[in-house]
Coordinates of C-alpha atoms in Angstrom, one line a residue:
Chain A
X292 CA -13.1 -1.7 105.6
X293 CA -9.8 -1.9 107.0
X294 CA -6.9 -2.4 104.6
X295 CA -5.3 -5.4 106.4
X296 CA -8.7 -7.3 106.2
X297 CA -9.0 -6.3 102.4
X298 CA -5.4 -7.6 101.6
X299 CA -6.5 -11.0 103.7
X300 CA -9.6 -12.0 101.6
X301 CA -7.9 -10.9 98.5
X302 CA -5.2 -12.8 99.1
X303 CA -7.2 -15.8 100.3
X304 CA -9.5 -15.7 97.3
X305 CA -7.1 -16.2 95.0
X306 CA -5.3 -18.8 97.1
X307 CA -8.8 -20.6 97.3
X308 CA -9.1 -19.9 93.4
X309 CA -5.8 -22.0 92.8
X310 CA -7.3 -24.8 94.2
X311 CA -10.5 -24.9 92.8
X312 CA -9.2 -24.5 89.2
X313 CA -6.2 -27.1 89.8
X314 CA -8.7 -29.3 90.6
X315 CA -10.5 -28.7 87.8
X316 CA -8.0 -29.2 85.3
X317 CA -6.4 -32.6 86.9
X318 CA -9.9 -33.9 86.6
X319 CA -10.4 -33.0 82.9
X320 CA -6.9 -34.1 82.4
X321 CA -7.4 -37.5 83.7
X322 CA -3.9 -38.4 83.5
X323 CA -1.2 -35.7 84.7
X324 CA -1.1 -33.8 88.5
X325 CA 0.1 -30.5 89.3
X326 CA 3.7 -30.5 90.4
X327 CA 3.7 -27.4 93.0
X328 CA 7.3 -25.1 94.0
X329 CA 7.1 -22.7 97.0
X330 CA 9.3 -19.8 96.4
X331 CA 9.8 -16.7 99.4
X332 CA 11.2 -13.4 97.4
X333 CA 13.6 -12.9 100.4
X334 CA 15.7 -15.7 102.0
X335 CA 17.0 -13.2 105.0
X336 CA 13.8 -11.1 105.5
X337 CA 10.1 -11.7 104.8
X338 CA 8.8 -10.5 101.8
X339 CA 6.7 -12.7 101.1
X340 CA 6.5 -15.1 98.2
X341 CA 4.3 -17.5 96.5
X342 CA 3.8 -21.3 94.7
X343 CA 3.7 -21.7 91.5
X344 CA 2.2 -25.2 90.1
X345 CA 3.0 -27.0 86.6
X346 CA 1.4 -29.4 85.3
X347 CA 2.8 -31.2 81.8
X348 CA 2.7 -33.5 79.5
X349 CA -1.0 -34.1 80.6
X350 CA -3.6 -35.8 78.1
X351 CA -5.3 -32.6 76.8
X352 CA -3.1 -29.9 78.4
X353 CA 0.8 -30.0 77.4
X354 CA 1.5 -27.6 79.7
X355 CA -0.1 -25.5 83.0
X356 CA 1.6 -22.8 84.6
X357 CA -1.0 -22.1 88.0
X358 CA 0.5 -19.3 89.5
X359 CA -0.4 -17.7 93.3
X360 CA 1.9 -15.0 94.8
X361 CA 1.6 -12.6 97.8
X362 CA 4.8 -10.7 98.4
X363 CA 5.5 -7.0 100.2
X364 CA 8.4 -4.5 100.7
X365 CA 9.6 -1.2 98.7
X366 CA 10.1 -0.7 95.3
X367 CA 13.5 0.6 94.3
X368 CA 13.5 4.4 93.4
X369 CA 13.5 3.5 89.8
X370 CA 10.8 1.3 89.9
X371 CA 8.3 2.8 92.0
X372 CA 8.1 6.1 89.4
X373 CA 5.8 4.1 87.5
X374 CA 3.1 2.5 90.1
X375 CA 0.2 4.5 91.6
X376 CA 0.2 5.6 94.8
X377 CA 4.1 5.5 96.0
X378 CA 5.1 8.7 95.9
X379 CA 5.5 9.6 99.6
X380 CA 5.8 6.0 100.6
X381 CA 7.5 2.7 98.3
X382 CA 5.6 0.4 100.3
X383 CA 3.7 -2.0 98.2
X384 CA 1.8 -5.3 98.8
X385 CA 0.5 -7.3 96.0
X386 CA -1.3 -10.8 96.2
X387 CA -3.0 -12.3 92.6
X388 CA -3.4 -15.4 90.6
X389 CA -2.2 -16.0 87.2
X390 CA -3.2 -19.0 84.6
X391 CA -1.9 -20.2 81.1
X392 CA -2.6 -23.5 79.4
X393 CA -0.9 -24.9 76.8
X394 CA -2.6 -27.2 75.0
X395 CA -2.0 -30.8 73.4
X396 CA -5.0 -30.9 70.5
X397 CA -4.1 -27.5 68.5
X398 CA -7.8 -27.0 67.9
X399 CA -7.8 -25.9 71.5
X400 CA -6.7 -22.6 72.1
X401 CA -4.4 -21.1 74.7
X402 CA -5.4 -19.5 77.6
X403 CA -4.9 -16.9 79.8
X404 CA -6.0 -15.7 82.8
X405 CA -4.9 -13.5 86.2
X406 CA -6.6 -11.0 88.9
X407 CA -4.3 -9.3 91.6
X408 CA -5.1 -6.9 94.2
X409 CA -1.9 -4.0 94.5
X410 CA -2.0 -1.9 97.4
X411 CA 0.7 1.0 97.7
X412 CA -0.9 3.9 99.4
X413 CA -4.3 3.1 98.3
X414 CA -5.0 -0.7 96.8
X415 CA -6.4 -1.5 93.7
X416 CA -7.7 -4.6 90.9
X417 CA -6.6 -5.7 88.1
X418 CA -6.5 -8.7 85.7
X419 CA -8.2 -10.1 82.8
X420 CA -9.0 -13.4 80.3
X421 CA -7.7 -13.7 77.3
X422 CA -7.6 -16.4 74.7
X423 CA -5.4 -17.3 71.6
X424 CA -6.5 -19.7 68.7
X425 CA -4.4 -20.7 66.3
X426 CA -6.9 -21.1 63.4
X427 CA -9.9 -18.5 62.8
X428 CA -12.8 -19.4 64.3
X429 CA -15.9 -17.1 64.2
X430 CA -18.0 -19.3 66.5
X431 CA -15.8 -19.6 69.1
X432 CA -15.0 -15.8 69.3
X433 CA -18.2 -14.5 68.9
X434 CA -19.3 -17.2 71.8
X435 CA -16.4 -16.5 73.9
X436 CA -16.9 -12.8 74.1
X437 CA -20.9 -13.2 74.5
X438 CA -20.0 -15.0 77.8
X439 CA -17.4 -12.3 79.1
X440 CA -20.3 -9.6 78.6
X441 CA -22.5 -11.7 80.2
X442 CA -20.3 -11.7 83.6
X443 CA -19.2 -8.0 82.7
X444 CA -23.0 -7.3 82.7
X445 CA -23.9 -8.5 85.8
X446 CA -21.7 -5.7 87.6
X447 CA -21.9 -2.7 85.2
X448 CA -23.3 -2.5 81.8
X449 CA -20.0 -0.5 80.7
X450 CA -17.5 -2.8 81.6
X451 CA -17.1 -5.0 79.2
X452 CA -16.6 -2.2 76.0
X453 CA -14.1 -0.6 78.0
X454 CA -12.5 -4.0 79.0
X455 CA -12.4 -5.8 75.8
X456 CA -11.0 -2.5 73.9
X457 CA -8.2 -2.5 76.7
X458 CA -7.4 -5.9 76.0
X459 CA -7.9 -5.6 72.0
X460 CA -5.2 -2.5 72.6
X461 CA -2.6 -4.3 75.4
X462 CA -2.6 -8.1 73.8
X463 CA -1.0 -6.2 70.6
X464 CA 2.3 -7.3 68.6
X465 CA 3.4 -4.1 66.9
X466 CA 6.5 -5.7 65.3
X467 CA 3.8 -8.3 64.1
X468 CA 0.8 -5.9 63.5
X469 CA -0.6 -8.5 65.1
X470 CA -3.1 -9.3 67.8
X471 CA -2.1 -12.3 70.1
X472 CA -5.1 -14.0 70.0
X473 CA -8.9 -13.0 69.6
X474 CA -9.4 -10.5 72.6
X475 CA -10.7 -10.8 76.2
X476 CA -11.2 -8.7 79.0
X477 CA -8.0 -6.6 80.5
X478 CA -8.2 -4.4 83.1
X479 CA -6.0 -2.3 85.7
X480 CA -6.2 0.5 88.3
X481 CA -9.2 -0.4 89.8
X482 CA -10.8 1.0 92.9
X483 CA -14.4 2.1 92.6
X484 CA -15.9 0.5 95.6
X485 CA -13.8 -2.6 96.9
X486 CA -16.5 -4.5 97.8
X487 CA -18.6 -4.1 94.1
X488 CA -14.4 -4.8 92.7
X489 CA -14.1 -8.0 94.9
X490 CA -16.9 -9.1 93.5
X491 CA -16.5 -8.3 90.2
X492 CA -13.0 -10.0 90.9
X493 CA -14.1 -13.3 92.4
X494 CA -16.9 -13.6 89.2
X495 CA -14.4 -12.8 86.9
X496 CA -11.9 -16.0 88.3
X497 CA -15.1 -18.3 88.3
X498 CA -15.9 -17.5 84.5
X499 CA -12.5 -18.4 83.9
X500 CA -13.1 -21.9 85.5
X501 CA -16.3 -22.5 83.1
X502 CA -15.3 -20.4 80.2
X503 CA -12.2 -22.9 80.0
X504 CA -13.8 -25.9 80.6
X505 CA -16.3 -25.2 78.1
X506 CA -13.9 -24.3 75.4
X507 CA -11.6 -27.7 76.2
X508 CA -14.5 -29.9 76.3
X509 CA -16.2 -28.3 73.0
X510 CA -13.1 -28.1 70.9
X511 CA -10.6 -31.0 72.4
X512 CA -13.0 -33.5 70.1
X513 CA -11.8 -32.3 67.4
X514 CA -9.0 -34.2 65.9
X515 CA -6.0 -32.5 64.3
X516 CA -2.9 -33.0 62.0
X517 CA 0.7 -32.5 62.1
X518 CA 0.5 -29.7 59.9
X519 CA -2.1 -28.3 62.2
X520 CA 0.3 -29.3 65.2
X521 CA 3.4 -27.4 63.4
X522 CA 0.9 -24.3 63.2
X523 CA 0.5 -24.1 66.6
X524 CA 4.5 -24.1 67.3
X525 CA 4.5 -21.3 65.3
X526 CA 1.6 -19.1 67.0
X527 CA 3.4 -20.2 70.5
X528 CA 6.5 -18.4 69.0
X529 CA 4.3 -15.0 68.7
X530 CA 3.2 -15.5 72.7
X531 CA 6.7 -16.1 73.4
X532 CA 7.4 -13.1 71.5
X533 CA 4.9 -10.8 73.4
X534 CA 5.5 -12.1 77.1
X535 CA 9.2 -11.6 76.7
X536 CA 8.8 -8.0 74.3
X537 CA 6.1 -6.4 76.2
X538 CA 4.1 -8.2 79.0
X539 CA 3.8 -5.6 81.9
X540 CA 3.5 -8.7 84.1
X541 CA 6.6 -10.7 83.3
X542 CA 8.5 -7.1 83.6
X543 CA 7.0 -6.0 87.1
X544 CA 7.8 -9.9 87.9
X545 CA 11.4 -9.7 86.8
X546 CA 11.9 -6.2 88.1
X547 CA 10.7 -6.8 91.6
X548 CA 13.0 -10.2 92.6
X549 CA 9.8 -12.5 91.7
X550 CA 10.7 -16.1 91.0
X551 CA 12.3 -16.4 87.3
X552 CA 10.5 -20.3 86.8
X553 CA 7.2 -18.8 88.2
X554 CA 7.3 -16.0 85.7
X555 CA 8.0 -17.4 83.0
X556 CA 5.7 -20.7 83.4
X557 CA 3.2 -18.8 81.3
X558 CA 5.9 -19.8 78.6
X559 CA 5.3 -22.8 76.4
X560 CA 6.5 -26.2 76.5
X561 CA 8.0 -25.9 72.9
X562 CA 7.7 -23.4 70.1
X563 CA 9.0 -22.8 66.8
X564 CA 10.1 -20.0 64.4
X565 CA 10.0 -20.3 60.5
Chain B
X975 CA 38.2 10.1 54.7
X976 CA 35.1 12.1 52.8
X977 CA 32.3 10.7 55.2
X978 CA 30.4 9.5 52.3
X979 CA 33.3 7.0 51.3
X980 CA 33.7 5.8 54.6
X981 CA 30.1 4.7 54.3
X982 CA 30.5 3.1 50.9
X983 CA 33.6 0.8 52.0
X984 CA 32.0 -0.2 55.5
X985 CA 29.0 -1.3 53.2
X986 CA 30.4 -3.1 50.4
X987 CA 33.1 -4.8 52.6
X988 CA 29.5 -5.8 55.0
X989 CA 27.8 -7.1 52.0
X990 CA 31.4 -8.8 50.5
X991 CA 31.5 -10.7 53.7
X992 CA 28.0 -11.9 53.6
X993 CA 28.7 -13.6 50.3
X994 CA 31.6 -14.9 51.8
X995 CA 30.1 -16.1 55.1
X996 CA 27.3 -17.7 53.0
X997 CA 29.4 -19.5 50.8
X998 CA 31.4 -21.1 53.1
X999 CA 28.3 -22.2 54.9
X1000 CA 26.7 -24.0 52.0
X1001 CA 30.0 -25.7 51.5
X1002 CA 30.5 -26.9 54.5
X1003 CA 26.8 -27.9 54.8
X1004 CA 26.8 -29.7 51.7
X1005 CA 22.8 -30.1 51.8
X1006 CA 20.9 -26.9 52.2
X1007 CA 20.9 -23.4 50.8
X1008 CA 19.8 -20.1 51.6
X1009 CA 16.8 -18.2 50.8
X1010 CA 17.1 -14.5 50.3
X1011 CA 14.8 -11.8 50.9
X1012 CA 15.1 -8.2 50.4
X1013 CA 13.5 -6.0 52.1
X1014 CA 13.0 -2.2 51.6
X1015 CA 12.2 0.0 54.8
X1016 CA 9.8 2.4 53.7
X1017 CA 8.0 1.9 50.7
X1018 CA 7.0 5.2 49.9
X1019 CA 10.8 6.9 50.4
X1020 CA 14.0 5.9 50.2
X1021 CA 15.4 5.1 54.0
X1022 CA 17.3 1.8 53.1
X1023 CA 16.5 -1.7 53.6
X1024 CA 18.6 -4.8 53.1
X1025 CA 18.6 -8.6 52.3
X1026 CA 18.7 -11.2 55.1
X1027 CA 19.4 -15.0 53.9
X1028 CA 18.2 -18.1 55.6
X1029 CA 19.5 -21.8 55.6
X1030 CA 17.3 -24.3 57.0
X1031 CA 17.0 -27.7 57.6
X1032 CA 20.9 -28.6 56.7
X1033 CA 22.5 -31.3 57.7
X1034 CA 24.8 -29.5 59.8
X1035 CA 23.0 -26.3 60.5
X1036 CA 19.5 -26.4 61.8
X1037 CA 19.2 -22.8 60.8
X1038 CA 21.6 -20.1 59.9
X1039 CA 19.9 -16.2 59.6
X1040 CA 22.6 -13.9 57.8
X1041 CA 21.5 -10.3 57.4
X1042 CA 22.7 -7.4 55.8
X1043 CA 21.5 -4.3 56.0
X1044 CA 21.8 -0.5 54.8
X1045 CA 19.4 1.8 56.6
X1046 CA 19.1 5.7 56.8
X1047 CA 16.8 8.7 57.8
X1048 CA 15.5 9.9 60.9
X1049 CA 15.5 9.0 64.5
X1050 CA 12.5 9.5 66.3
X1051 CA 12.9 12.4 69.2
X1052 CA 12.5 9.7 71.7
X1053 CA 14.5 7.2 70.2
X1054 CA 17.3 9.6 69.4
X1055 CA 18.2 10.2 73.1
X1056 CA 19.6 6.7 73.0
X1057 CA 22.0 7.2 70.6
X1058 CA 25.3 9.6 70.2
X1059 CA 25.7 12.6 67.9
X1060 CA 22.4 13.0 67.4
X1061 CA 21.8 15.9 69.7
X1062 CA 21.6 19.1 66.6
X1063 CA 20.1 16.7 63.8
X1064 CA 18.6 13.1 64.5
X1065 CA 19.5 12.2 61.0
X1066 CA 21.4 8.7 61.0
X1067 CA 23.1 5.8 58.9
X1068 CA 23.6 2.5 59.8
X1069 CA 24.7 -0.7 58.2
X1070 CA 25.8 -4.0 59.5
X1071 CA 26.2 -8.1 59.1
X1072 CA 24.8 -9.7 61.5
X1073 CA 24.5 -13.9 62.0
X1074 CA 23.3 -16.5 64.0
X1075 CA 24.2 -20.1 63.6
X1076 CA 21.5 -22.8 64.9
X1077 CA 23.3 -26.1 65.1
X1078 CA 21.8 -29.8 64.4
X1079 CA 24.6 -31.4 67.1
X1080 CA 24.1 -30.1 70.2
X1081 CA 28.0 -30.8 70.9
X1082 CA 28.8 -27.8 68.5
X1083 CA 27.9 -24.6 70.1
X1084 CA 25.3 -22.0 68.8
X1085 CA 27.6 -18.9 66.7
X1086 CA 26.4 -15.1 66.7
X1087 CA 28.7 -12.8 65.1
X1088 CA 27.9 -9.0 64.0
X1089 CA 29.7 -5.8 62.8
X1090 CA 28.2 -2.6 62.0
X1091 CA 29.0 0.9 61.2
X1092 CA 26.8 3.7 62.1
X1093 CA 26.9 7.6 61.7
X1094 CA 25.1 10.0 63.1
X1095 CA 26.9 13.5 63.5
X1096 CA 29.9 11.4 63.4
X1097 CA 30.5 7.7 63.0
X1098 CA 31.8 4.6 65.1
X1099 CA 31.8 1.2 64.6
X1100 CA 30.4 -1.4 66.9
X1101 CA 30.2 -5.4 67.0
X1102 CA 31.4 -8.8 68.1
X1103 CA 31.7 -12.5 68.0
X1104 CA 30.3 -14.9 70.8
X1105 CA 29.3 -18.8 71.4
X1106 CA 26.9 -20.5 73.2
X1107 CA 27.8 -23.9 73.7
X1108 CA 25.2 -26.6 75.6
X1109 CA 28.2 -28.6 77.9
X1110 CA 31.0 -27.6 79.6
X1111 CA 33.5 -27.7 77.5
X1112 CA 36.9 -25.8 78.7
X1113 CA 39.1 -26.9 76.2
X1114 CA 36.8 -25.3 73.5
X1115 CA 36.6 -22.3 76.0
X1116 CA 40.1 -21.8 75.6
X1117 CA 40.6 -22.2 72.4
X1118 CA 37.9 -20.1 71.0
X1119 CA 39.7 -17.1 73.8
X1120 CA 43.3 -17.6 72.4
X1121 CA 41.6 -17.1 69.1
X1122 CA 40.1 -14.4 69.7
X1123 CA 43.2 -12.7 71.7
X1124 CA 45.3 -13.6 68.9
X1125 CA 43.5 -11.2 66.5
X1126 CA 43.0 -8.3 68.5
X1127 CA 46.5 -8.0 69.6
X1128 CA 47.1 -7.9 66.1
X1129 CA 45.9 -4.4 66.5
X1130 CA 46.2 -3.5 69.8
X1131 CA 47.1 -5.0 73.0
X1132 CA 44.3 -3.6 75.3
X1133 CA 41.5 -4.6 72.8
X1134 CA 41.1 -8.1 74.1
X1135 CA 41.0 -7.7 77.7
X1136 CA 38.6 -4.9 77.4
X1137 CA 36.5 -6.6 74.5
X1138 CA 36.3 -10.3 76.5
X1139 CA 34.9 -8.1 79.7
X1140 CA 32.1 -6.0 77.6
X1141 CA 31.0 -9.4 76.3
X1142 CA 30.5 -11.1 79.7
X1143 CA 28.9 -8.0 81.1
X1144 CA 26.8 -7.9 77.8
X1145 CA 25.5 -11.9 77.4
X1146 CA 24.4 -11.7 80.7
X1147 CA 20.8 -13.0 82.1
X1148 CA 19.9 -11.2 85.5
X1149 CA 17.0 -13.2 86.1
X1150 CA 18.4 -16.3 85.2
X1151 CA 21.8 -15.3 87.0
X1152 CA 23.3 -17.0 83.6
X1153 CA 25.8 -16.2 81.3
X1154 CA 24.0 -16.5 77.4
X1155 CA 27.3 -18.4 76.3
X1156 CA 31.0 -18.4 77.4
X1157 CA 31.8 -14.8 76.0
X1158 CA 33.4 -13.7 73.2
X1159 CA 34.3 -10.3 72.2
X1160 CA 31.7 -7.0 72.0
X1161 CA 32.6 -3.4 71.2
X1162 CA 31.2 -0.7 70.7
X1163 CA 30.8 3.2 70.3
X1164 CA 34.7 2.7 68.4
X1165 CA 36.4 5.6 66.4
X1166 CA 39.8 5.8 67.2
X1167 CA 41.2 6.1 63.3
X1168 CA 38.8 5.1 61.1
X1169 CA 41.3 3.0 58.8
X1170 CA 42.6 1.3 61.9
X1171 CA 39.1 0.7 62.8
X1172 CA 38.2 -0.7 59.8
X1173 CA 41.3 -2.9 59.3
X1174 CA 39.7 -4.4 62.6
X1175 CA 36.7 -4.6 61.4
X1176 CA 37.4 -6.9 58.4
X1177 CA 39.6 -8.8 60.7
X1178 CA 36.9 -9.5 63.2
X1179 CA 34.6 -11.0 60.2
X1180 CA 37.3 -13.1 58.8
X1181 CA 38.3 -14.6 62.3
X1182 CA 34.3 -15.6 62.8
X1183 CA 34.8 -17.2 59.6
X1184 CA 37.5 -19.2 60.5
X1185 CA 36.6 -19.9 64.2
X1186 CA 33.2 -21.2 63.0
X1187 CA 34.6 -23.2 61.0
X1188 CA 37.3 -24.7 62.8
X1189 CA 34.4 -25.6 65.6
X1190 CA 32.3 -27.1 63.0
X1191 CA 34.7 -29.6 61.7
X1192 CA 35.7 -30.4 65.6
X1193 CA 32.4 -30.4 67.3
X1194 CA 30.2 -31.7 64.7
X1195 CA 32.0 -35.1 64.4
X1196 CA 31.0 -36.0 68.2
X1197 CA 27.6 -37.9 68.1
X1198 CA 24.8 -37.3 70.0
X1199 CA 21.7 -38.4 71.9
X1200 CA 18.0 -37.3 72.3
X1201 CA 18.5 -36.7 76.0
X1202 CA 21.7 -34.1 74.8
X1203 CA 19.4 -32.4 72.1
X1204 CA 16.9 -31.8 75.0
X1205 CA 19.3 -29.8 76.3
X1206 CA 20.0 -27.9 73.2
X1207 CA 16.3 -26.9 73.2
X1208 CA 16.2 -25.8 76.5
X1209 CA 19.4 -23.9 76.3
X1210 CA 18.0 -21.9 73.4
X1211 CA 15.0 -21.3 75.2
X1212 CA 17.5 -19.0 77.1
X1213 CA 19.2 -17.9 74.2
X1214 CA 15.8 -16.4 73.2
X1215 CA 15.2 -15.0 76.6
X1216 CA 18.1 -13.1 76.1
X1217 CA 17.3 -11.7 72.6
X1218 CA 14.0 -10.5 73.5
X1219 CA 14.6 -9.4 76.9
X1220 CA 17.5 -7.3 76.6
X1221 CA 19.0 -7.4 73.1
X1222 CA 20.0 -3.7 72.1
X1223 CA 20.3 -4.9 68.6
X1224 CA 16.8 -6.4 68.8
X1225 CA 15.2 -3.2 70.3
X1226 CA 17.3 -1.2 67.8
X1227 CA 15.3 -2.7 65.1
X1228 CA 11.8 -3.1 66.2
X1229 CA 12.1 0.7 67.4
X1230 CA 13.7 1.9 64.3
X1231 CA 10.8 0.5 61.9
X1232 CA 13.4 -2.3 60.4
X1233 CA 12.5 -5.8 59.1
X1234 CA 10.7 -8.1 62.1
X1235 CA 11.4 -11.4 59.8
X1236 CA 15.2 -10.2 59.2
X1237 CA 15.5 -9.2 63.0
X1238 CA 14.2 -12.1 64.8
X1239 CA 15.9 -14.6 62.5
X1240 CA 18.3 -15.0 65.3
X1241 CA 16.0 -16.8 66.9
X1242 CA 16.4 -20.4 67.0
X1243 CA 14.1 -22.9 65.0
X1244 CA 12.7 -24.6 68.0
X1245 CA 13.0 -24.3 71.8
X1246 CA 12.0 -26.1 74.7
X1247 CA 10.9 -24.7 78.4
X1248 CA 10.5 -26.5 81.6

């Protein structure tokens, strides 16, 4: 398939994703609408860009960060030692989607989600769901997971070991010996047959949609305390802790001239340290 | 100076000043007290440790981390290319004071002060003293300067021009295109004559205690609103941007094996995002 076309529907999937799962979360919300910033990475030349969408202070979510960004040019020297595919060329494109919610009811946990497509001299997926509790909760995770290797499944009975252990491994807080939160799928690099990978992609973005509906809908009954509340603060500190120590992500974002406020929307509302 | 005395007096004067420091704090507080907690870094062998104190809750500090520390051993080979003198033997020795003052008025200005003394194949002292007020405020801004110019021309008459300009270039966001406070001092890598160093040294921890002080009893009469504490929590949202994102101190001690809880006491109690 020719590379422009794959770039276009990758791109245009995720765009189309945005929507959908806005949608989704203003009508669960009931009460507060996505705000939504256009950014361009370039204001003299076109390198592309992106719009980023927040929506707070809602009446289950305190905070969503919806994130879609195409954007194109060269890597600097220094940067482009450590992506695929640039060594006679520092051309890269790179489109995706990224998610976090916050939420109001700590019962509720945080989630995450993003797919991107990167193309440098070849292209290639990656992405991942992740969530993060703040109380143990067998249930949840052992649910939670069951529905990741059912959509891991459908496309190849080995994805979803190999996906949750690199997610178990990268959502990891050494100076914690922590985990962030209670696994996922995480996955990078790949390129086996783009047309299997975009669809593995697109059913990856839709299990996000029900996977988080499901959870808010399940656990948002639940009522909580302020002790429960203060908790929560607490666990945000550790995410805080993790995008800003070691998130690939937030590093390639702030390396590459993305937009600071998209970035870092995947940062809470408020957190606390003890 | 035998190496091994120069090690003792840079200790015991790091550890003098904490009492100090802490003293003073509680006094002017006149509510709260500090915890202590030691910590040992290895538990099987001796390679140091040390004993940070925390003040919480006051009714002039929101929280105040101050931590001393004593730690020797090995660098790791990758580690040790960072670091001088350690090129025929990655043995090292390090101690320090370092402290961060959390304020409940936003009108007086978060304090970081720090001085250390490390030696590897040979030693050098390293530190400095900066603020990070919420509001414009260019009479404090020149105050806190003349200060600070006042004792290092005490010992030299370079120091402060060439101190002031390592701090800006230091307390500097890139992605934010913010300065963390309005400067300071910050030196580093400094072995000139060690007794003139240390004389410097001392007189660098005595003027924090004085300038923090002097801001307290100025700033913290000034009342405040909720809309004014609002920006004190997003402000330190930065100020933990900063520590986590490009700290050297913080990476020093998170690659080095030392104490997460006494590291990351810098960071602030609570902080907002937008």
């Amino acid at each position: 398939m020719d590379i422009e076309l794959k770039k276009k529907l990758a791109k245009n999937w995720f765009k189309i994703l945005q929507d959908m799962i806005c949608n989704e979360i203003e009508k669960l919300d009931g009460k507060a609408k996505f705000k939504s910033n256009n950014w361009r990475r370039n204001k003299k030349k076109d390198e592309g860009g992106g719009e980023y969408r927040i929506l707070e202070n809602g009446k289950i979510f305190e905070k969503v960060g919806v994130n879609f960004s195409e954007v194109y040019g060269k890597f600097s020297e220094k940067f482009k030692k450590k992506i695929p595919g640039t060594k006679k060329d520092s051309k890269f494109w790179a489109s995706g989607i990224s998610i976090v919610m916050h939420m109001q009811n700590p019962h509720v946990p945080a989630m995450h989600f993003n797919t991107r497509y990167i193309h440098t001299s070849y292209g290639w997926f990656g992405g991942g769901i992740d969530v993060t509790p703040c109380f143990d909760d067998k249930k949840l995770k052992n649910w939670f997971h069951k529905e990741l290797k059912g959509t891991c499944d459908r496309h190849n009975k080995k994805f979803y070991k190999k996906y949750k252990k690199q997610c178990d491994e990268y959502f990891y807080l050494p100076h914690r010996d922590e985990m962030r939160g209670i696994g996922g799928i995480f996955f990078d690099y790949k390129k086996e047959n783009w047309e299997k990978d975009f669809n593995f992609i697109r059913d990856v973005g839709l299990t996000f949609k029900k996977i988080s509906r499901d959870i808010i809908l399940d656990k948002n009954k639940k009522k909580w305390t302020k002790k429960q509340k203060e908790i929560q603060y607490i666990k945000r500190g550790r995410y805080i802790e993790f995008n800003l120590l070691y998130d690939r992500g937030t590093k390639f974002g702030l390396q590459t001239g993305g937009n600071t406020n998209a970035i870092l929307m995947s940062l809470p509302p408020i957190a606390k340290w003890k």
